[in-house]
Short mmCIF file of C-alpha atoms in Angstrom, two decimals:
data_model
loop_
_atom_site.label_atom_id
_atom_site.label_comp_id
_atom_site.label_asym_id
_atom_site.label_seq_id
_atom_site.Cartn_x
_atom_site.Cartn_y
_atom_site.Cartn_z
CA UNK A 10 -29.57 120.76 100.86
CA UNK A 11 -25.85 120.66 101.72
CA UNK A 12 -23.83 121.08 98.52
CA UNK A 13 -21.05 118.76 99.80
CA UNK A 14 -23.54 115.98 100.51
CA UNK A 15 -23.32 114.51 97.01
CA UNK A 16 -19.49 114.62 96.91
CA UNK A 17 -19.30 112.38 99.98
CA UNK A 18 -21.41 109.66 98.33
CA UNK A 19 -19.60 109.94 94.98
CA UNK A 20 -16.21 109.45 96.65
CA UNK A 21 -17.48 106.56 98.75
CA UNK A 22 -18.84 104.79 95.66
CA UNK A 23 -15.42 105.08 93.97
CA UNK A 24 -13.32 104.11 97.02
CA UNK A 25 -15.42 101.07 97.97
CA UNK A 26 -16.63 100.31 94.40
CA UNK A 27 -20.32 100.38 95.37
CA UNK A 28 -22.25 101.41 92.27
CA UNK A 29 -25.68 101.91 93.86
CA UNK A 30 -24.63 104.45 96.50
CA UNK A 31 -25.26 107.26 94.03
CA UNK A 32 -28.62 105.75 93.08
CA UNK A 33 -29.81 105.84 96.69
CA UNK A 34 -29.51 109.65 96.62
CA UNK A 35 -32.51 109.70 94.26
CA UNK A 36 -34.82 109.47 97.29
CA UNK A 37 -33.51 112.44 99.36
CA UNK A 38 -33.27 114.59 96.21
CA UNK A 39 -36.87 113.71 95.32
CA UNK A 40 -37.98 114.39 98.89
CA UNK A 41 -36.32 117.81 98.74
CA UNK A 42 -38.26 118.64 95.55
CA UNK A 43 -41.58 117.92 97.26
CA UNK A 44 -40.75 119.48 100.65
CA UNK A 45 -38.74 122.56 99.67
CA UNK A 46 -40.60 125.86 99.82
CA UNK A 47 -38.55 127.13 96.87
CA UNK A 48 -39.63 124.39 94.45
CA UNK A 49 -42.08 125.44 91.73
CA UNK A 50 -45.12 123.46 90.60
CA UNK A 51 -48.68 124.37 89.66
CA UNK A 52 -50.23 122.49 92.60
CA UNK A 53 -47.82 120.80 95.02
CA UNK A 54 -50.54 118.96 96.96
CA UNK A 55 -51.85 117.47 93.72
CA UNK A 56 -48.31 116.50 92.72
CA UNK A 57 -47.74 114.70 96.02
CA UNK A 58 -51.10 112.92 95.75
CA UNK A 59 -50.40 111.82 92.17
CA UNK A 60 -46.94 110.62 93.16
CA UNK A 61 -48.35 108.49 96.00
CA UNK A 62 -51.05 106.98 93.76
CA UNK A 63 -48.63 106.30 90.89
CA UNK A 64 -46.03 104.79 93.24
CA UNK A 65 -48.60 102.47 94.85
CA UNK A 66 -49.96 101.30 91.48
CA UNK A 67 -46.52 100.75 89.94
CA UNK A 68 -45.17 99.04 93.08
CA UNK A 69 -48.15 96.66 93.10
CA UNK A 70 -47.59 95.65 89.49
CA UNK A 71 -43.84 95.25 89.98
CA UNK A 72 -44.45 92.89 92.91
CA UNK A 73 -47.37 90.92 91.47
CA UNK A 74 -46.68 90.81 87.72
CA UNK A 75 -43.81 89.87 85.47
CA UNK A 76 -40.45 88.66 86.74
CA UNK A 77 -39.95 89.03 90.52
CA UNK A 78 -37.86 91.87 91.94
CA UNK A 79 -36.43 92.31 95.46
CA UNK A 80 -38.66 94.49 97.63
CA UNK A 81 -36.20 97.41 97.89
CA UNK A 82 -35.44 97.38 94.15
CA UNK A 83 -39.16 97.31 93.29
CA UNK A 84 -39.79 100.23 95.66
CA UNK A 85 -37.00 102.42 94.22
CA UNK A 86 -38.08 101.66 90.65
CA UNK A 87 -41.71 102.41 91.46
CA UNK A 88 -40.61 105.84 92.71
CA UNK A 89 -38.66 106.37 89.50
CA UNK A 90 -41.53 105.37 87.17
CA UNK A 91 -43.97 107.49 89.21
CA UNK A 92 -41.57 110.44 88.81
CA UNK A 93 -41.52 109.85 85.04
CA UNK A 94 -45.33 109.89 84.97
CA UNK A 95 -45.34 113.18 86.92
CA UNK A 96 -42.86 114.69 84.47
CA UNK A 97 -45.04 113.60 81.54
CA UNK A 98 -48.03 115.35 83.11
CA UNK A 99 -45.97 118.45 83.93
CA UNK A 100 -46.51 117.97 87.66
CA UNK A 101 -42.96 117.25 88.82
CA UNK A 102 -41.71 120.17 90.96
CA UNK A 103 -38.75 122.22 89.74
CA UNK A 104 -36.09 123.69 92.02
CA UNK A 105 -33.11 125.37 90.41
CA UNK A 106 -31.14 125.32 93.66
CA UNK A 107 -30.54 121.59 93.14
CA UNK A 108 -28.19 122.42 90.27
CA UNK A 109 -25.77 123.91 92.80
CA UNK A 110 -25.11 120.40 94.13
CA UNK A 111 -23.42 119.47 90.86
CA UNK A 112 -21.02 122.41 90.56
CA UNK A 113 -18.24 120.88 92.66
CA UNK A 114 -18.56 117.33 91.24
CA UNK A 115 -18.32 118.76 87.70
CA UNK A 116 -15.34 120.97 88.56
CA UNK A 117 -13.52 118.03 90.18
CA UNK A 118 -14.37 115.87 87.14
CA UNK A 119 -12.44 118.15 84.76
CA UNK A 120 -9.00 116.56 85.52
CA UNK A 121 -10.47 113.27 84.25
CA UNK A 122 -10.04 114.68 80.73
CA UNK A 123 -6.28 114.12 81.16
CA UNK A 124 -6.80 110.39 81.77
CA UNK A 125 -9.15 109.36 78.94
CA UNK A 126 -6.80 106.62 77.73
CA UNK A 127 -5.93 105.09 81.09
CA UNK A 128 -8.08 106.59 83.88
CA UNK A 129 -7.21 105.94 87.54
CA UNK A 130 -9.88 104.42 89.76
CA UNK A 131 -11.18 107.82 90.92
CA UNK A 132 -12.02 108.69 87.28
CA UNK A 133 -13.08 105.20 86.20
CA UNK A 134 -16.58 103.81 85.98
CA UNK A 135 -17.85 101.82 88.95
CA UNK A 136 -18.53 98.46 87.30
CA UNK A 137 -17.79 94.77 87.40
CA UNK A 138 -14.36 93.50 86.48
CA UNK A 139 -10.94 94.66 87.55
CA UNK A 140 -9.99 95.88 84.08
CA UNK A 141 -13.21 97.78 83.47
CA UNK A 142 -12.52 101.51 83.09
CA UNK A 143 -15.47 102.92 81.17
CA UNK A 144 -17.40 102.56 77.95
CA UNK A 145 -15.44 103.32 74.81
CA UNK A 146 -15.38 106.98 73.76
CA UNK A 147 -14.29 109.03 70.78
CA UNK A 148 -10.84 108.60 69.19
CA UNK A 149 -10.49 105.07 70.66
CA UNK A 150 -10.24 106.45 74.19
CA UNK A 151 -12.52 105.84 77.18
CA UNK A 152 -15.67 107.91 77.67
CA UNK A 153 -15.29 110.62 80.31
CA UNK A 154 -16.69 109.51 83.68
CA UNK A 155 -15.33 112.09 86.11
CA UNK A 156 -16.39 111.56 89.72
CA UNK A 157 -19.67 109.97 88.64
CA UNK A 158 -20.26 106.19 88.67
CA UNK A 159 -20.67 106.03 84.86
CA UNK A 160 -20.39 108.37 81.89
CA UNK A 161 -24.16 108.13 81.43
CA UNK A 162 -24.84 109.76 84.82
CA UNK A 163 -22.39 112.54 83.96
CA UNK A 164 -24.06 113.03 80.55
CA UNK A 165 -27.51 113.26 82.15
CA UNK A 166 -26.41 116.03 84.53
CA UNK A 167 -24.60 117.98 81.82
CA UNK A 168 -27.57 117.69 79.44
CA UNK A 169 -29.98 118.96 82.12
CA UNK A 170 -27.64 121.88 82.89
CA UNK A 171 -27.24 122.81 79.22
CA UNK A 172 -31.00 122.81 78.65
CA UNK A 173 -31.39 124.92 81.79
CA UNK A 174 -28.78 127.39 80.52
CA UNK A 175 -29.87 127.45 76.85
CA UNK A 176 -33.67 127.30 76.95
CA UNK A 177 -35.13 130.84 77.04
CA UNK A 178 -37.88 129.84 79.50
CA UNK A 179 -35.61 129.73 82.54
CA UNK A 180 -35.30 133.10 84.23
CA UNK A 181 -31.86 132.66 85.81
CA UNK A 182 -29.21 133.33 83.20
CA UNK A 183 -26.43 134.13 85.68
CA UNK A 184 -26.04 130.50 86.81
CA UNK A 185 -22.52 129.26 86.10
CA UNK A 186 -20.87 125.95 86.90
CA UNK A 187 -17.27 127.07 86.46
CA UNK A 188 -16.07 130.21 88.30
CA UNK A 189 -14.06 132.92 86.54
CA UNK A 190 -15.75 132.23 83.19
CA UNK A 191 -18.48 134.03 81.29
CA UNK A 192 -21.70 132.35 80.18
CA UNK A 193 -20.41 131.45 76.70
CA UNK A 194 -17.24 129.77 78.01
CA UNK A 195 -19.27 128.00 80.71
CA UNK A 196 -21.59 126.51 78.08
CA UNK A 197 -18.70 125.54 75.80
CA UNK A 198 -16.98 123.65 78.64
CA UNK A 199 -20.21 121.76 79.39
CA UNK A 200 -20.66 120.91 75.69
CA UNK A 201 -17.04 119.69 75.55
CA UNK A 202 -17.67 117.46 78.59
CA UNK A 203 -20.82 116.09 76.95
CA UNK A 204 -18.86 115.30 73.78
CA UNK A 205 -16.28 113.35 75.80
CA UNK A 206 -18.98 111.27 77.54
CA UNK A 207 -19.71 109.94 74.02
CA UNK A 208 -23.48 110.04 74.60
CA UNK A 209 -24.16 111.13 71.04
CA UNK A 210 -27.94 111.15 71.35
CA UNK A 211 -27.85 113.94 73.96
CA UNK A 212 -25.52 116.02 71.81
CA UNK A 213 -27.70 115.58 68.71
CA UNK A 214 -30.74 116.44 70.83
CA UNK A 215 -29.28 119.83 71.76
CA UNK A 216 -28.89 120.69 68.06
CA UNK A 217 -32.66 121.21 68.02
CA UNK A 218 -32.13 124.58 69.73
CA UNK A 219 -29.85 126.10 67.06
CA UNK A 220 -31.86 124.42 64.28
CA UNK A 221 -35.17 125.96 65.40
CA UNK A 222 -33.44 129.29 65.97
CA UNK A 223 -31.89 129.02 62.49
CA UNK A 224 -35.29 128.37 60.91
CA UNK A 225 -36.80 131.36 62.74
CA UNK A 226 -33.91 133.56 61.57
CA UNK A 227 -34.33 132.45 57.96
CA UNK A 228 -38.07 133.16 58.15
CA UNK A 229 -37.32 136.70 59.38
CA UNK A 230 -34.80 137.22 56.56
CA UNK A 231 -37.17 136.03 53.82
CA UNK A 232 -40.07 137.94 55.35
CA UNK A 233 -38.22 141.27 55.49
CA UNK A 234 -35.96 140.59 52.48
CA UNK A 235 -33.08 142.17 54.36
CA UNK A 236 -30.59 141.21 57.02
CA UNK A 237 -29.03 143.31 59.76
CA UNK A 238 -25.79 142.72 61.62
CA UNK A 239 -27.41 141.05 64.65
CA UNK A 240 -29.42 138.65 62.50
CA UNK A 241 -26.34 137.85 60.42
CA UNK A 242 -24.26 137.08 63.55
CA UNK A 243 -27.04 134.83 64.89
CA UNK A 244 -27.19 133.00 61.58
CA UNK A 245 -23.43 132.41 61.49
CA UNK A 246 -23.35 131.30 65.15
CA UNK A 247 -26.13 128.71 64.66
CA UNK A 248 -24.58 127.34 61.48
CA UNK A 249 -21.20 127.19 63.19
CA UNK A 250 -22.51 125.26 66.19
CA UNK A 251 -24.32 122.71 64.00
CA UNK A 252 -21.17 122.29 61.88
CA UNK A 253 -18.99 121.76 64.96
CA UNK A 254 -21.25 118.98 66.26
CA UNK A 255 -21.12 117.10 62.97
CA UNK A 256 -17.37 117.69 62.73
CA UNK A 257 -16.94 116.01 66.12
CA UNK A 258 -18.70 112.94 64.76
CA UNK A 259 -16.74 113.04 61.51
CA UNK A 260 -13.37 112.98 63.29
CA UNK A 261 -14.36 110.97 66.33
CA UNK A 262 -16.11 108.05 64.61
CA UNK A 263 -14.30 105.79 62.16
CA UNK A 264 -15.59 105.95 58.57
CA UNK A 265 -18.24 108.54 59.44
CA UNK A 266 -20.39 109.85 56.57
CA UNK A 267 -23.85 111.40 56.43
CA UNK A 268 -25.04 108.28 54.60
CA UNK A 269 -23.70 106.16 57.45
CA UNK A 270 -25.46 108.40 59.99
CA UNK A 271 -28.86 108.15 58.28
CA UNK A 272 -28.48 104.39 57.74
CA UNK A 273 -27.75 103.89 61.43
CA UNK A 274 -30.74 106.05 62.42
CA UNK A 275 -33.07 104.15 60.05
CA UNK A 276 -31.83 100.76 61.27
CA UNK A 277 -32.30 101.68 64.92
CA UNK A 278 -35.72 103.23 64.32
CA UNK A 279 -36.91 99.96 62.83
CA UNK A 280 -35.97 97.93 65.90
CA UNK A 281 -37.10 100.53 68.46
CA UNK A 282 -40.49 100.88 66.74
CA UNK A 283 -40.86 97.10 66.72
CA UNK A 284 -40.01 96.85 70.42
CA UNK A 285 -42.37 99.72 71.31
CA UNK A 286 -45.38 97.66 70.23
CA UNK A 287 -44.05 94.13 70.82
CA UNK A 288 -41.97 94.44 74.00
CA UNK A 289 -41.69 90.68 74.38
CA UNK A 290 -40.03 90.29 70.97
CA UNK A 291 -36.55 90.34 72.50
CA UNK A 292 -35.48 88.76 75.79
CA UNK A 293 -32.79 91.37 76.44
CA UNK A 294 -35.31 94.09 77.41
CA UNK A 295 -33.19 96.92 76.03
CA UNK A 296 -35.66 99.84 76.22
CA UNK A 297 -37.57 101.42 79.11
CA UNK A 298 -40.93 100.09 77.90
CA UNK A 299 -39.49 96.60 77.43
CA UNK A 300 -38.26 96.59 81.03
CA UNK A 301 -41.62 97.92 82.22
CA UNK A 302 -43.29 95.03 80.38
CA UNK A 303 -40.76 92.50 81.69
CA UNK A 304 -41.20 93.39 85.37
CA UNK A 305 -44.63 95.04 85.45
CA UNK A 306 -46.55 92.94 82.95
CA UNK A 307 -49.16 93.91 80.35
CA UNK A 308 -51.15 96.30 82.54
CA UNK A 309 -48.21 98.47 83.62
CA UNK A 310 -47.02 98.52 80.00
CA UNK A 311 -50.50 99.67 78.92
CA UNK A 312 -50.70 102.29 81.70
CA UNK A 313 -47.33 103.71 80.60
CA UNK A 314 -48.56 103.98 77.01
CA UNK A 315 -51.76 105.74 78.17
CA UNK A 316 -49.86 108.29 80.29
CA UNK A 317 -47.42 109.00 77.45
CA UNK A 318 -50.11 109.38 74.75
CA UNK A 319 -52.34 111.50 77.00
CA UNK A 320 -49.47 113.88 77.71
CA UNK A 321 -48.33 114.06 74.09
CA UNK A 322 -51.78 114.60 72.57
CA UNK A 323 -52.68 117.27 75.13
CA UNK A 324 -49.38 119.07 74.54
CA UNK A 325 -49.80 118.76 70.77
CA UNK A 326 -53.01 120.79 70.92
CA UNK A 327 -51.78 123.23 73.57
CA UNK A 328 -48.18 124.02 72.65
CA UNK A 329 -47.26 127.46 71.35
CA UNK A 330 -45.35 127.70 68.07
CA UNK A 331 -42.85 130.04 69.73
CA UNK A 332 -42.05 127.19 72.14
CA UNK A 333 -41.48 124.56 69.45
CA UNK A 334 -37.92 123.87 70.64
CA UNK A 335 -39.10 123.16 74.22
CA UNK A 336 -41.80 120.84 72.90
CA UNK A 337 -39.39 118.94 70.65
CA UNK A 338 -36.65 118.66 73.29
CA UNK A 339 -39.08 117.45 76.00
CA UNK A 340 -40.77 114.73 73.97
CA UNK A 341 -37.58 113.62 72.24
CA UNK A 342 -36.15 112.99 75.70
CA UNK A 343 -39.32 111.14 76.73
CA UNK A 344 -39.09 108.97 73.61
CA UNK A 345 -35.48 108.27 74.53
CA UNK A 346 -36.38 107.27 78.11
CA UNK A 347 -39.24 104.99 77.09
CA UNK A 348 -38.32 103.60 73.69
CA UNK A 349 -34.53 103.61 73.41
CA UNK A 350 -32.67 103.18 76.71
CA UNK A 351 -33.82 101.85 80.06
CA UNK A 352 -31.22 103.39 82.38
CA UNK A 353 -33.02 106.67 83.10
CA UNK A 354 -36.16 104.94 84.38
CA UNK A 355 -34.71 101.75 85.86
CA UNK A 356 -31.43 103.09 87.19
CA UNK A 357 -32.74 106.18 89.04
CA UNK A 358 -30.23 108.66 90.41
CA UNK A 359 -29.96 112.40 91.12
CA UNK A 360 -28.77 112.73 87.50
CA UNK A 361 -31.94 111.20 86.07
CA UNK A 362 -34.07 113.28 88.46
CA UNK A 363 -32.43 116.50 87.21
CA UNK A 364 -33.24 115.54 83.63
CA UNK A 365 -36.85 114.61 84.45
CA UNK A 366 -37.27 117.85 86.42
CA UNK A 367 -36.17 119.86 83.38
CA UNK A 368 -38.40 117.81 81.04
CA UNK A 369 -41.44 118.50 83.21
CA UNK A 370 -40.75 122.23 83.10
CA UNK A 371 -40.24 122.15 79.32
CA UNK A 372 -43.60 120.41 78.88
CA UNK A 373 -45.27 123.07 81.01
CA UNK A 374 -43.49 125.83 79.12
CA UNK A 375 -44.53 124.51 75.70
CA UNK A 376 -48.19 124.76 76.77
CA UNK A 377 -47.87 128.24 78.28
CA UNK A 378 -47.76 131.73 76.77
CA UNK A 379 -45.34 132.92 79.46
CA UNK A 380 -41.81 133.60 78.20
CA UNK A 381 -40.02 132.68 81.43
CA UNK A 382 -40.67 130.86 84.67
#
């Protein structure tokens, strides 16, 4: 796939303020995953067959049940939900070459950091209203958008890249987004970008990697009752990273305390749990499952629950303890897609596809004894 292909559409969406131009790219990116000889999947023919069946079933329910949708919208969303089902089953192909498409957009998004308080149109979100710039970010500024239509799309890409670069299952450790940097600096720049998008849930999610590594290190220390220099450095690095993340929240959010953080988590968990089982309880349809219920009706809602539970229970019995971080990251993201926000499933884009592609590979990894792909 031509690496400049995505830049053309991103610039067009900003110049002509057409938000769904980027979303349309979901289809050619998905087609590349299925057709490319370099994409990896256990059984590509089975993946294609499952995708066709899932798409047909979902499309039928979207047209015949719930609130009506335009034909083209229903078709695109059926592809997106079918892709989510494939990721849950670990049958979505993975092709690391797709990450190359996002190098240039991310590099050209860096200057947007200089305009967080009053971004020009090229670094503003593509939304309704003349005065709309972006969602609010840390320190009373705007969230970083870069060349992407919204900060959420940028956060999805950066999160997928960070998981790809941090998770030990991926074999290619020499992949870098920013030239003339080493791997550590490259990761730090991506983390900084993610912080500025103000998508806190993705940042908190990535803490699972240093936390699980920290626990493993502590187990080794208590087991051997001694600590060497390498173990000590690992311990300090993990503690430092976790501290930095919480420091960002402490300085970036007004009146932040740990009590406030836990209260907010508890309050949100109550509502999201309620909506997970009673999707018609609120007319706003805030979560992925609520939107599935709203437009696909009871049966599509039930099918989505069955696919999710089947995947989770199977993985629960198959996952390797050494892959606990991959298991936790994958299913935390799935919970986010289904039971917290609806944008990943119902606003499909190349960004959401990258994240689902990584999730599918993490699910496969957590069930496998292989160390790398």
